[in-house]
């Protein structure tokens, strides 16, 4: 599917269940992607969200089992609940430089993630259950790490938290059974349960 340059939003359920859809080009005119817009499009292998998009609805790419790569444009400020849930083959997640959204991936299969210097917070459950993630670099722009952010990331071995972080939410690293080293800077004033 190639979407024309005059379209400004992709409505809810627009392409839901189109399992034969293998590629989609979203133009820079689109500012929002509705709920379940591409849910169960198992033929999609990669998706690039352009910089013009500010919101991705809940379940937007739910159960897109063929996805292996996701790039989030810098304009995204809101990612709905379970937007990428069930996308169990995504190995690479890239947030464009300039992206300021609170990180919430819902991608348990990722092995690498690029977090730009513009991100200020890592949201609750952001990388929960990402058992294949072995290391992560948190940029110095991040000031808070949310609840259960890295919970049950059993492959995570090392985390360095930048001096900019002031709070770490409850259960942030609970269940990180391979974690052998963590450095908590002096600026942290609160660590949850």
XYZ file of N, CA, C and O in Angstrom:
772
model
N 0.844 -1.179 0.000
C 0.000 0.000 0.000
C 0.882 1.232 0.000
O 1.815 1.334 0.801
N 0.602 2.155 -0.912
C 1.242 3.467 -0.901
C 0.152 4.485 -0.647
O -0.819 4.581 -1.400
N 0.297 5.223 0.428
C -0.720 6.187 0.842
C -0.370 7.559 0.264
O 0.776 7.997 0.348
N -1.360 8.236 -0.302
C -1.153 9.547 -0.914
C -0.753 10.630 0.064
O -1.017 10.528 1.271
N -0.130 11.692 -0.449
C 0.412 12.771 0.371
C -0.637 13.700 0.973
O -0.293 14.586 1.739
N -1.902 13.522 0.641
C -2.929 14.406 1.189
C -3.597 13.816 2.432
O -4.328 14.497 3.137
N -3.340 12.559 2.710
C -3.955 11.898 3.858
C -3.287 12.363 5.142
O -2.058 12.408 5.224
N -4.096 12.712 6.167
C -3.524 13.182 7.431
C -3.669 12.181 8.572
O -2.960 12.284 9.569
N -4.564 11.217 8.435
C -4.677 10.211 9.497
C -5.103 8.867 8.920
O -5.823 8.806 7.922
N -4.639 7.821 9.578
C -5.038 6.459 9.230
C -5.970 6.017 10.348
O -5.559 5.931 11.506
N -7.209 5.805 10.026
C -8.232 5.517 11.022
C -8.105 4.160 11.673
O -7.391 3.270 11.196
N -8.816 4.003 12.758
C -8.834 2.737 13.483
C -9.289 1.591 12.609
O -10.227 1.741 11.831
N -8.590 0.466 12.692
C -8.913 -0.774 11.981
C -8.805 -0.662 10.454
O -9.284 -1.543 9.742
N -8.188 0.408 9.939
C -8.131 0.653 8.493
C -7.625 -0.553 7.698
O -8.188 -0.896 6.669
N -6.559 -1.183 8.170
C -5.987 -2.325 7.460
C -5.945 -3.570 8.353
O -5.233 -4.519 8.061
N -6.692 -3.560 9.412
C -6.698 -4.657 10.376
C -7.023 -5.984 9.689
O -7.975 -6.082 8.919
N -6.195 -6.982 9.950
C -6.432 -8.321 9.422
C -5.984 -8.536 7.989
O -6.227 -9.605 7.428
N -5.329 -7.548 7.390
C -4.828 -7.708 6.015
C -3.528 -8.503 6.051
O -2.428 -7.956 5.923
N -3.640 -9.797 6.232
C -2.467 -10.650 6.425
C -1.570 -10.732 5.191
O -0.391 -11.056 5.297
N -2.100 -10.416 4.013
C -1.300 -10.449 2.791
C -0.532 -9.158 2.535
O 0.306 -9.101 1.629
N -0.781 -8.131 3.333
C -0.089 -6.846 3.172
C 1.376 -7.008 3.555
O 1.685 -7.391 4.686
N 2.285 -6.744 2.616
C 3.716 -6.947 2.882
C 4.490 -5.648 3.056
O 5.560 -5.648 3.644
N 3.976 -4.542 2.530
C 4.663 -3.271 2.748
C 3.673 -2.121 2.713
O 2.642 -2.182 2.031
N 3.987 -1.093 3.465
C 3.171 0.109 3.495
C 4.095 1.313 3.572
O 5.083 1.294 4.312
N 3.796 2.325 2.771
C 4.549 3.571 2.808
C 3.634 4.639 3.376
O 2.595 4.961 2.786
N 4.017 5.173 4.537
C 3.223 6.203 5.194
C 3.881 7.551 4.877
O 5.041 7.774 5.226
N 3.156 8.465 4.232
C 3.755 9.747 3.855
C 3.894 10.705 5.041
O 3.267 10.503 6.089
N 4.672 11.754 4.855
C 4.899 12.749 5.896
C 3.685 13.611 6.200
O 3.716 14.410 7.125
N 2.618 13.450 5.466
C 1.399 14.207 5.750
C 0.584 13.582 6.884
O -0.243 14.251 7.516
N 0.809 12.312 7.175
C 0.049 11.598 8.207
C 0.526 12.014 9.591
O 1.725 12.003 9.877
N -0.437 12.389 10.461
C -0.095 12.805 11.825
C -0.558 11.812 12.882
O -0.088 11.855 14.009
N -1.479 10.911 12.524
C -1.928 9.937 13.517
C -2.262 8.591 12.880
O -2.726 8.527 11.740
N -2.003 7.553 13.657
C -2.332 6.184 13.260
C -3.307 5.668 14.314
O -2.981 5.635 15.503
N -4.501 5.289 13.903
C -5.571 4.914 14.820
C -5.395 3.557 15.465
O -4.506 2.770 15.115
N -6.295 3.265 16.399
C -6.240 1.992 17.116
C -6.412 0.831 16.149
O -7.210 0.886 15.222
N -5.613 -0.172 16.331
C -5.663 -1.409 15.539
C -5.576 -1.178 14.030
O -6.024 -2.018 13.245
N -4.992 -0.061 13.613
C -4.949 0.292 12.188
C -4.303 -0.793 11.333
O -4.748 -1.062 10.222
N -3.261 -1.428 11.839
C -2.562 -2.474 11.083
C -2.506 -3.784 11.873
O -1.660 -4.633 11.608
N -3.383 -3.967 12.833
C -3.330 -5.178 13.660
C -3.495 -6.433 12.805
O -4.252 -6.453 11.837
N -2.726 -7.439 13.145
C -2.742 -8.747 12.481
C -2.361 -8.699 11.004
O -2.760 -9.562 10.227
N -1.565 -7.706 10.612
C -0.999 -7.659 9.256
C 0.305 -8.444 9.307
O 1.408 -7.883 9.342
N 0.196 -9.752 9.335
C 1.346 -10.629 9.564
C 2.364 -10.616 8.431
O 3.492 -11.067 8.603
N 2.010 -10.088 7.275
C 2.942 -10.032 6.150
C 3.910 -8.864 6.190
O 4.926 -8.861 5.493
N 3.632 -7.846 7.027
C 4.534 -6.699 7.140
C 5.852 -7.131 7.765
O 5.865 -7.818 8.792
N 6.967 -6.736 7.169
C 8.273 -7.116 7.717
C 9.001 -5.947 8.367
O 9.828 -6.147 9.240
N 8.707 -4.728 7.949
C 9.304 -3.560 8.591
C 8.352 -2.390 8.473
O 7.529 -2.336 7.558
N 8.462 -1.471 9.416
C 7.613 -0.284 9.382
C 8.440 0.917 9.819
O 9.216 0.838 10.768
N 8.286 2.007 9.073
C 8.919 3.269 9.432
C 7.810 4.284 9.662
O 7.025 4.573 8.759
N 7.743 4.790 10.870
C 6.763 5.809 11.214
C 7.412 7.156 10.907
O 8.440 7.489 11.496
N 6.854 7.953 9.983
C 7.492 9.209 9.619
C 7.467 10.238 10.754
O 6.685 10.106 11.703
N 8.320 11.253 10.631
C 8.441 12.282 11.661
C 7.154 13.068 11.881
O 6.947 13.662 12.934
N 6.269 13.082 10.904
C 5.026 13.845 11.016
C 4.020 13.215 11.979
O 3.158 13.901 12.525
N 4.124 11.916 12.204
C 3.169 11.213 13.077
C 3.437 11.588 14.530
O 4.564 11.492 15.011
N 2.372 12.027 15.228
C 2.510 12.375 16.641
C 1.913 11.313 17.554
O 2.336 11.181 18.696
N 0.936 10.547 17.057
C 0.343 9.524 17.932
C 0.118 8.207 17.200
O -0.271 8.184 16.035
N 0.399 7.143 17.924
C 0.166 5.777 17.443
C -0.846 5.162 18.405
O -0.592 5.088 19.610
N -1.980 4.769 17.898
C -3.057 4.255 18.738
C -2.767 2.900 19.355
O -1.883 2.161 18.913
N -3.516 2.568 20.376
C -3.403 1.274 21.026
C -3.630 0.141 20.042
O -4.476 0.254 19.154
N -2.858 -0.909 20.163
C -2.963 -2.096 19.300
C -2.718 -1.799 17.822
O -3.051 -2.615 16.961
N -2.132 -0.655 17.497
C -1.966 -0.236 16.095
C -1.286 -1.298 15.241
O -1.675 -1.529 14.102
N -0.265 -1.959 15.783
C 0.450 -2.997 15.042
C 0.387 -4.325 15.799
O 1.250 -5.182 15.647
N -0.629 -4.480 16.599
C -0.810 -5.684 17.402
C -0.763 -6.940 16.536
O -1.381 -7.024 15.483
N 0.022 -7.910 16.970
C 0.101 -9.224 16.339
C 0.597 -9.189 14.889
O 0.229 -10.035 14.086
N 1.443 -8.211 14.566
C 2.088 -8.183 13.245
C 3.328 -9.066 13.352
O 4.461 -8.581 13.497
N 3.116 -10.354 13.304
C 4.157 -11.339 13.613
C 5.309 -11.357 12.618
O 6.384 -11.861 12.921
N 5.139 -10.790 11.440
C 6.216 -10.760 10.448
C 7.185 -9.604 10.619
O 8.266 -9.601 10.024
N 6.822 -8.616 11.452
C 7.693 -7.456 11.644
C 9.027 -7.854 12.263
O 9.064 -8.577 13.261
N 10.118 -7.378 11.675
C 11.449 -7.606 12.247
C 12.127 -6.298 12.621
O 13.069 -6.282 13.398
N 11.658 -5.175 12.066
C 12.291 -3.882 12.325
C 11.236 -2.786 12.422
O 10.315 -2.728 11.611
N 11.389 -1.919 13.445
C 10.477 -0.801 13.649
C 11.293 0.461 13.872
O 12.207 0.474 14.700
N 10.959 1.526 13.114
C 11.591 2.826 13.310
C 10.504 3.826 13.676
O 9.520 3.980 12.961
N 10.692 4.493 14.817
C 9.731 5.470 15.326
C 10.250 6.870 15.018
O 11.340 7.235 15.443
N 9.476 7.675 14.294
C 9.861 9.036 13.938
C 9.927 9.960 15.137
O 9.328 9.706 16.177
N 10.623 11.078 14.967
C 10.873 11.990 16.086
C 9.640 12.765 16.533
O 9.615 13.316 17.623
N 8.577 12.792 15.719
C 7.378 13.533 16.096
C 6.466 12.802 17.056
O 5.561 13.389 17.649
N 6.674 11.500 17.246
C 5.778 10.693 18.074
C 5.874 11.114 19.537
O 6.946 11.081 20.134
N 4.736 11.524 20.084
C 4.678 11.895 21.504
C 3.806 10.937 22.296
O 3.805 10.937 23.509
N 3.038 10.090 21.592
C 2.130 9.179 22.274
C 2.075 7.825 21.561
O 1.846 7.764 20.355
N 2.338 6.772 22.327
C 2.221 5.408 21.808
C 1.208 4.689 22.692
O 1.416 4.557 23.894
N 0.107 4.263 22.105
C -0.964 3.634 22.859
C -0.600 2.275 23.424
O 0.368 1.637 23.001
N -1.391 1.839 24.353
C -1.183 0.558 25.022
C -1.151 -0.592 24.025
O -1.975 -0.672 23.122
N -0.161 -1.448 24.181
C -0.007 -2.656 23.368
C 0.101 -2.379 21.874
O -0.257 -3.217 21.045
N 0.617 -1.203 21.512
C 0.735 -0.818 20.103
C 1.508 -1.841 19.281
O 1.199 -2.072 18.122
N 2.525 -2.467 19.886
C 3.338 -3.443 19.176
C 3.303 -4.810 19.864
O 4.158 -5.657 19.619
N 2.342 -5.025 20.701
C 2.221 -6.296 21.407
C 1.995 -7.434 20.409
O 1.263 -7.289 19.436
N 2.648 -8.564 20.628
C 2.494 -9.714 19.746
C 3.390 -9.676 18.524
O 3.327 -10.569 17.688
N 4.215 -8.646 18.423
C 5.180 -8.553 17.304
C 6.455 -9.255 17.755
O 7.475 -8.619 18.028
N 6.390 -10.558 17.841
C 7.424 -11.345 18.504
C 8.696 -11.585 17.707
O 9.596 -12.270 18.183
N 8.783 -11.046 16.503
C 9.998 -11.231 15.712
C 10.795 -9.950 15.509
O 11.794 -9.942 14.810
N 10.348 -8.858 16.127
C 11.082 -7.591 16.012
C 12.373 -7.691 16.813
O 12.361 -7.944 18.013
N 13.489 -7.537 16.122
C 14.802 -7.599 16.766
C 15.417 -6.221 16.925
O 16.235 -5.995 17.789
N 15.025 -5.279 16.054
C 15.639 -3.961 16.070
C 14.564 -2.885 16.219
O 13.604 -2.840 15.467
N 14.751 -2.026 17.228
C 13.855 -0.912 17.464
C 14.685 0.359 17.451
O 15.656 0.479 18.197
N 14.306 1.299 16.585
C 15.054 2.548 16.464
C 14.112 3.713 16.741
O 13.066 3.836 16.104
N 14.492 4.545 17.694
C 13.790 5.795 17.929
C 14.620 6.881 17.274
O 15.803 7.016 17.558
N 14.012 7.666 16.388
C 14.737 8.710 15.669
C 15.248 9.780 16.621
O 14.610 10.076 17.637
N 16.389 10.350 16.303
C 16.940 11.450 17.086
C 15.926 12.587 17.105
O 15.379 12.961 16.077
N 15.632 13.105 18.267
C 14.633 14.162 18.407
C 13.327 13.657 18.994
O 12.484 14.432 19.417
N 13.156 12.340 19.040
C 11.938 11.745 19.594
C 11.892 12.001 21.099
O 12.867 11.751 21.801
N 10.777 12.528 21.600
C 10.665 12.853 23.024
C 9.618 12.020 23.749
O 9.321 12.268 24.894
N 9.037 11.053 23.071
C 8.009 10.235 23.702
C 8.570 9.466 24.898
O 9.753 9.155 24.956
N 7.704 9.175 25.855
C 8.074 8.276 26.933
C 8.160 6.885 26.330
O 7.221 6.437 25.680
N 9.283 6.229 26.514
C 9.471 4.932 25.865
C 8.579 3.863 26.460
O 8.551 3.646 27.655
N 7.839 3.208 25.576
C 7.044 2.037 25.921
C 7.066 1.156 24.687
O 6.442 1.478 23.684
N 7.793 0.071 24.730
C 7.997 -0.706 23.512
C 6.972 -1.799 23.269
O 6.520 -1.969 22.162
N 6.658 -2.558 24.280
C 5.783 -3.724 24.144
C 6.350 -4.730 23.150
O 5.624 -5.498 22.560
N 7.655 -4.702 22.944
C 8.327 -5.620 22.014
C 9.251 -6.515 22.813
O 10.373 -6.129 23.137
N 8.815 -7.689 23.142
C 9.601 -8.558 24.012
C 10.737 -9.266 23.288
O 11.600 -9.853 23.913
N 10.764 -9.204 21.963
C 11.761 -9.951 21.201
C 12.985 -9.143 20.790
O 13.898 -9.688 20.178
N 13.034 -7.849 21.128
C 14.142 -7.020 20.639
C 15.481 -7.448 21.231
O 15.569 -7.854 22.380
N 16.504 -7.351 20.401
C 17.867 -7.622 20.858
C 18.680 -6.341 20.919
O 19.694 -6.290 21.595
N 18.236 -5.315 20.190
C 18.931 -4.024 20.267
C 17.927 -2.890 20.163
O 16.899 -3.013 19.488
N 18.233 -1.803 20.852
C 17.377 -0.627 20.828
C 18.262 0.605 20.804
O 19.310 0.649 21.439
N 17.859 1.588 20.006
C 18.578 2.854 19.949
C 17.697 3.916 20.589
O 16.592 4.186 20.106
N 18.173 4.494 21.679
C 17.437 5.548 22.371
C 18.138 6.868 22.089
O 19.307 7.030 22.429
N 17.437 7.823 21.477
C 18.081 9.107 21.169
C 18.272 9.980 22.403
O 17.627 9.765 23.432
N 19.132 10.961 22.281
C 19.432 11.876 23.379
C 18.270 12.793 23.734
O 18.343 13.518 24.714
N 17.212 12.779 22.966
C 16.074 13.653 23.229
C 15.049 13.035 24.186
O 14.201 13.732 24.728
N 15.126 11.737 24.428
C 14.167 11.056 25.304
C 14.457 11.418 26.755
O 15.602 11.350 27.201
N 13.408 11.804 27.505
C 13.603 12.226 28.892
C 13.131 11.197 29.921
O 13.509 11.285 31.078
N 12.307 10.249 29.505
C 11.880 9.239 30.473
C 11.663 7.887 29.807
O 11.259 7.809 28.650
N 11.955 6.848 30.564
C 11.693 5.480 30.126
C 10.465 5.031 30.911
O 10.495 4.971 32.140
N 9.377 4.795 30.214
C 8.086 4.543 30.847
C 7.969 3.204 31.545
O 8.802 2.312 31.389
N 6.905 3.073 32.303
C 6.608 1.827 32.993
C 6.452 0.683 32.023
O 5.843 0.837 30.967
N 7.054 -0.453 32.349
C 7.001 -1.670 31.525
C 7.644 -1.498 30.149
O 7.400 -2.304 29.254
N 8.462 -0.471 29.959
C 9.013 -0.139 28.639
C 9.707 -1.316 27.973
O 9.501 -1.576 26.793
N 10.548 -2.015 28.697
C 11.294 -3.134 28.116
C 11.008 -4.433 28.874
O 11.793 -5.368 28.830
N 9.903 -4.480 29.562
C 9.537 -5.654 30.362
C 9.504 -6.914 29.503
O 8.991 -6.919 28.389
N 10.085 -7.984 30.018
C 10.114 -9.301 29.377
C 10.960 -9.359 28.111
O 10.826 -10.290 27.318
N 11.818 -8.367 27.887
C 12.722 -8.394 26.718
C 13.919 -9.273 27.068
O 15.028 -8.792 27.329
N 13.707 -10.566 27.077
C 14.715 -11.513 27.561
C 15.934 -11.623 26.652
O 16.984 -12.093 27.077
N 15.826 -11.182 25.397
C 16.963 -11.249 24.475
C 17.823 -9.989 24.499
O 18.875 -9.929 23.873
N 17.379 -8.960 25.231
C 18.133 -7.719 25.339
C 19.271 -7.926 26.332
O 19.043 -8.262 27.487
N 20.521 -7.771 25.867
C 21.674 -8.050 26.739
C 22.310 -6.796 27.317
O 22.909 -6.841 28.383
N 22.215 -5.683 26.598
C 22.763 -4.436 27.128
C 21.971 -3.267 26.592
O 21.315 -3.365 25.551
N 22.023 -2.170 27.316
C 21.301 -0.974 26.892
C 22.087 0.247 27.333
O 22.687 0.260 28.409
N 22.106 1.251 26.470
C 22.747 2.511 26.803
C 21.644 3.538 27.023
O 20.857 3.819 26.119
N 21.577 4.051 28.223
C 20.581 5.064 28.563
C 21.246 6.426 28.376
O 22.258 6.707 29.016
N 20.696 7.278 27.497
C 21.337 8.569 27.249
C 21.204 9.535 28.423
O 20.341 9.362 29.291
N 22.046 10.549 28.438
C 22.086 11.492 29.555
C 20.889 12.442 29.594
O 20.756 13.225 30.526
N 19.994 12.359 28.625
C 18.783 13.179 28.647
C 17.694 12.574 29.539
O 16.760 13.259 29.959
N 17.807 11.294 29.851
C 16.793 10.588 30.644
C 16.893 10.995 32.115
O 17.969 10.957 32.707
N 15.740 11.385 32.698
C 15.716 11.772 34.112
C 14.966 10.771 34.981
O 15.121 10.784 36.194
N 14.152 9.907 34.371
C 13.429 8.925 35.182
C 13.290 7.592 34.462
O 13.162 7.541 33.239
N 13.337 6.533 35.252
C 13.129 5.169 34.762
C 11.873 4.660 35.467
O 11.818 4.617 36.699
N 10.856 4.299 34.708
C 9.554 3.937 35.257
C 9.493 2.572 35.906
O 10.436 1.773 35.842
N 8.348 2.309 36.518
C 8.108 1.038 37.209
C 8.237 -0.132 36.233
O 7.820 -0.043 35.085
N 8.856 -1.193 36.663
C 9.023 -2.429 35.882
C 9.637 -2.197 34.506
O 9.432 -2.994 33.587
N 10.396 -1.123 34.342
C 10.939 -0.743 33.029
C 11.762 -1.858 32.392
O 11.676 -2.084 31.192
N 12.562 -2.558 33.185
C 13.400 -3.639 32.664
C 13.068 -4.963 33.361
O 13.872 -5.885 33.358
N 11.912 -5.056 33.922
C 11.504 -6.247 34.675
C 11.567 -7.499 33.800
O 11.128 -7.517 32.664
N 12.149 -8.541 34.348
C 12.275 -9.846 33.692
C 13.057 -9.813 32.388
O 12.839 -10.632 31.499
N 13.992 -8.865 32.280
C 14.934 -8.856 31.148
C 16.073 -9.789 31.547
O 17.157 -9.351 31.947
N 15.819 -11.084 31.462
C 16.735 -12.090 31.999
C 18.079 -12.142 31.289
O 19.047 -12.670 31.833
N 18.197 -11.585 30.088
C 19.468 -11.577 29.368
C 20.320 -10.348 29.640
O 21.484 -10.288 29.264
N 19.755 -9.350 30.316
C 20.453 -8.095 30.582
C 21.583 -8.332 31.579
O 21.359 -8.824 32.681
N 22.819 -8.017 31.180
C 23.976 -8.276 32.041
C 24.564 -7.022 32.673
O 25.175 -7.086 33.730
N 24.409 -5.873 32.025
C 25.038 -4.660 32.530
C 24.207 -3.431 32.177
O 23.726 -3.306 31.047
N 24.040 -2.544 33.134
C 23.320 -1.292 32.914
C 24.103 -0.160 33.557
O 24.535 -0.269 34.703
N 24.309 0.915 32.811
C 24.901 2.118 33.375
C 23.850 3.210 33.313
O 23.329 3.524 32.242
N 23.526 3.751 34.446
C 22.504 4.781 34.538
C 23.212 6.137 34.535
O 24.121 6.362 35.342
N 22.818 7.057 33.650
C 23.505 8.347 33.574
C 23.230 9.243 34.787
O 22.247 9.035 35.508
N 24.070 10.216 34.986
C 23.943 11.142 36.117
C 22.647 11.946 36.093
O 22.233 12.476 37.114
N 22.015 12.046 34.943
C 20.786 12.831 34.807
C 19.580 12.180 35.487
O 18.611 12.853 35.822
N 19.643 10.871 35.715
C 18.508 10.151 36.307
C 18.375 10.503 37.784
O 19.341 10.429 38.542
N 17.138 10.873 38.171
C 16.878 11.210 39.565
C 15.959 10.191 40.244
O 15.944 10.101 41.461
N 15.184 9.436 39.449
C 14.295 8.457 40.078
C 14.230 7.152 39.277
O 14.272 7.158 38.051
N 14.140 6.063 40.027
C 14.005 4.720 39.452
C 12.764 4.108 40.084
O 12.663 4.013 41.308
N 11.812 3.703 39.257
C 10.536 3.188 39.745
C 10.623 1.807 40.361
O 11.629 1.101 40.228
N 9.541 1.409 40.996
C 9.496 0.102 41.655
C 9.608 -1.030 40.645
O 9.140 -0.916 39.517
N 10.264 -2.082 41.050
C 10.490 -3.290 40.251
C 11.233 -3.024 38.935
O 11.166 -3.833 38.012
N 11.928 -1.912 38.834
C 12.583 -1.515 37.576
C 13.488 -2.610 37.025
O 13.550 -2.812 35.814
N 14.199 -3.317 37.905
C 15.127 -4.359 37.456
C 14.799 -5.718 38.078
O 15.628 -6.623 38.085
N 13.586 -5.880 38.545
C 13.159 -7.135 39.148
C 13.220 -8.266 38.119
O 12.815 -8.098 36.973
N 13.763 -9.389 38.506
C 13.822 -10.546 37.620
C 14.931 -10.501 36.585
O 14.985 -11.337 35.688
N 15.845 -9.545 36.709
C 16.992 -9.461 35.787
C 18.075 -10.406 36.317
O 19.072 -9.975 36.898
N 17.861 -11.681 36.099
C 18.684 -12.727 36.713
C 20.130 -12.760 36.226
O 20.990 -13.324 36.897
N 20.428 -12.162 35.078
C 21.809 -12.157 34.566
C 22.543 -10.865 34.873
O 23.717 -10.720 34.543
N 21.878 -9.924 35.510
C 22.469 -8.623 35.798
C 23.591 -8.780 36.820
O 23.361 -9.196 37.952
N 24.808 -8.502 36.382
C 25.971 -8.655 37.263
C 26.552 -7.319 37.681
O 27.333 -7.247 38.618
N 26.186 -6.247 36.984
C 26.757 -4.943 37.290
C 25.753 -3.840 37.015
O 25.085 -3.833 35.983
N 25.622 -2.918 37.970
C 24.774 -1.742 37.783
C 25.405 -0.578 38.537
O 25.877 -0.747 39.661
N 25.451 0.569 37.877
C 26.025 1.754 38.498
C 24.913 2.772 38.669
O 24.276 3.183 37.703
N 24.669 3.149 39.923
C 23.629 4.132 40.230
C 24.318 5.438 40.589
O 25.111 5.492 41.533
N 24.030 6.516 39.846
C 24.717 7.783 40.078
C 24.228 8.516 41.336
O 23.167 8.190 41.878
N 25.005 9.506 41.746
C 24.682 10.287 42.951
C 23.379 11.073 42.821
O 22.743 11.383 43.832
N 22.963 11.397 41.596
C 21.755 12.199 41.393
C 20.461 11.480 41.701
O 19.408 12.108 41.834
N 20.494 10.153 41.821
C 19.263 9.396 42.112
C 18.815 9.679 43.537
O 19.565 9.469 44.488
N 17.568 10.175 43.654
C 17.027 10.512 44.981
C 15.967 9.521 45.435
O 15.606 9.503 46.608
N 15.454 8.702 44.501
C 14.476 7.698 44.922
C 14.570 6.442 44.068
O 14.761 6.510 42.861
N 14.461 5.301 44.768
C 14.420 3.990 44.112
C 13.215 3.272 44.715
O 13.121 3.119 45.938
N 12.305 2.827 43.851
C 11.089 2.155 44.330
C 11.376 0.773 44.875
O 12.514 0.305 44.877
N 10.322 0.101 45.306
C 10.431 -1.248 45.876
C 11.148 -2.187 44.919
O 10.987 -2.100 43.725
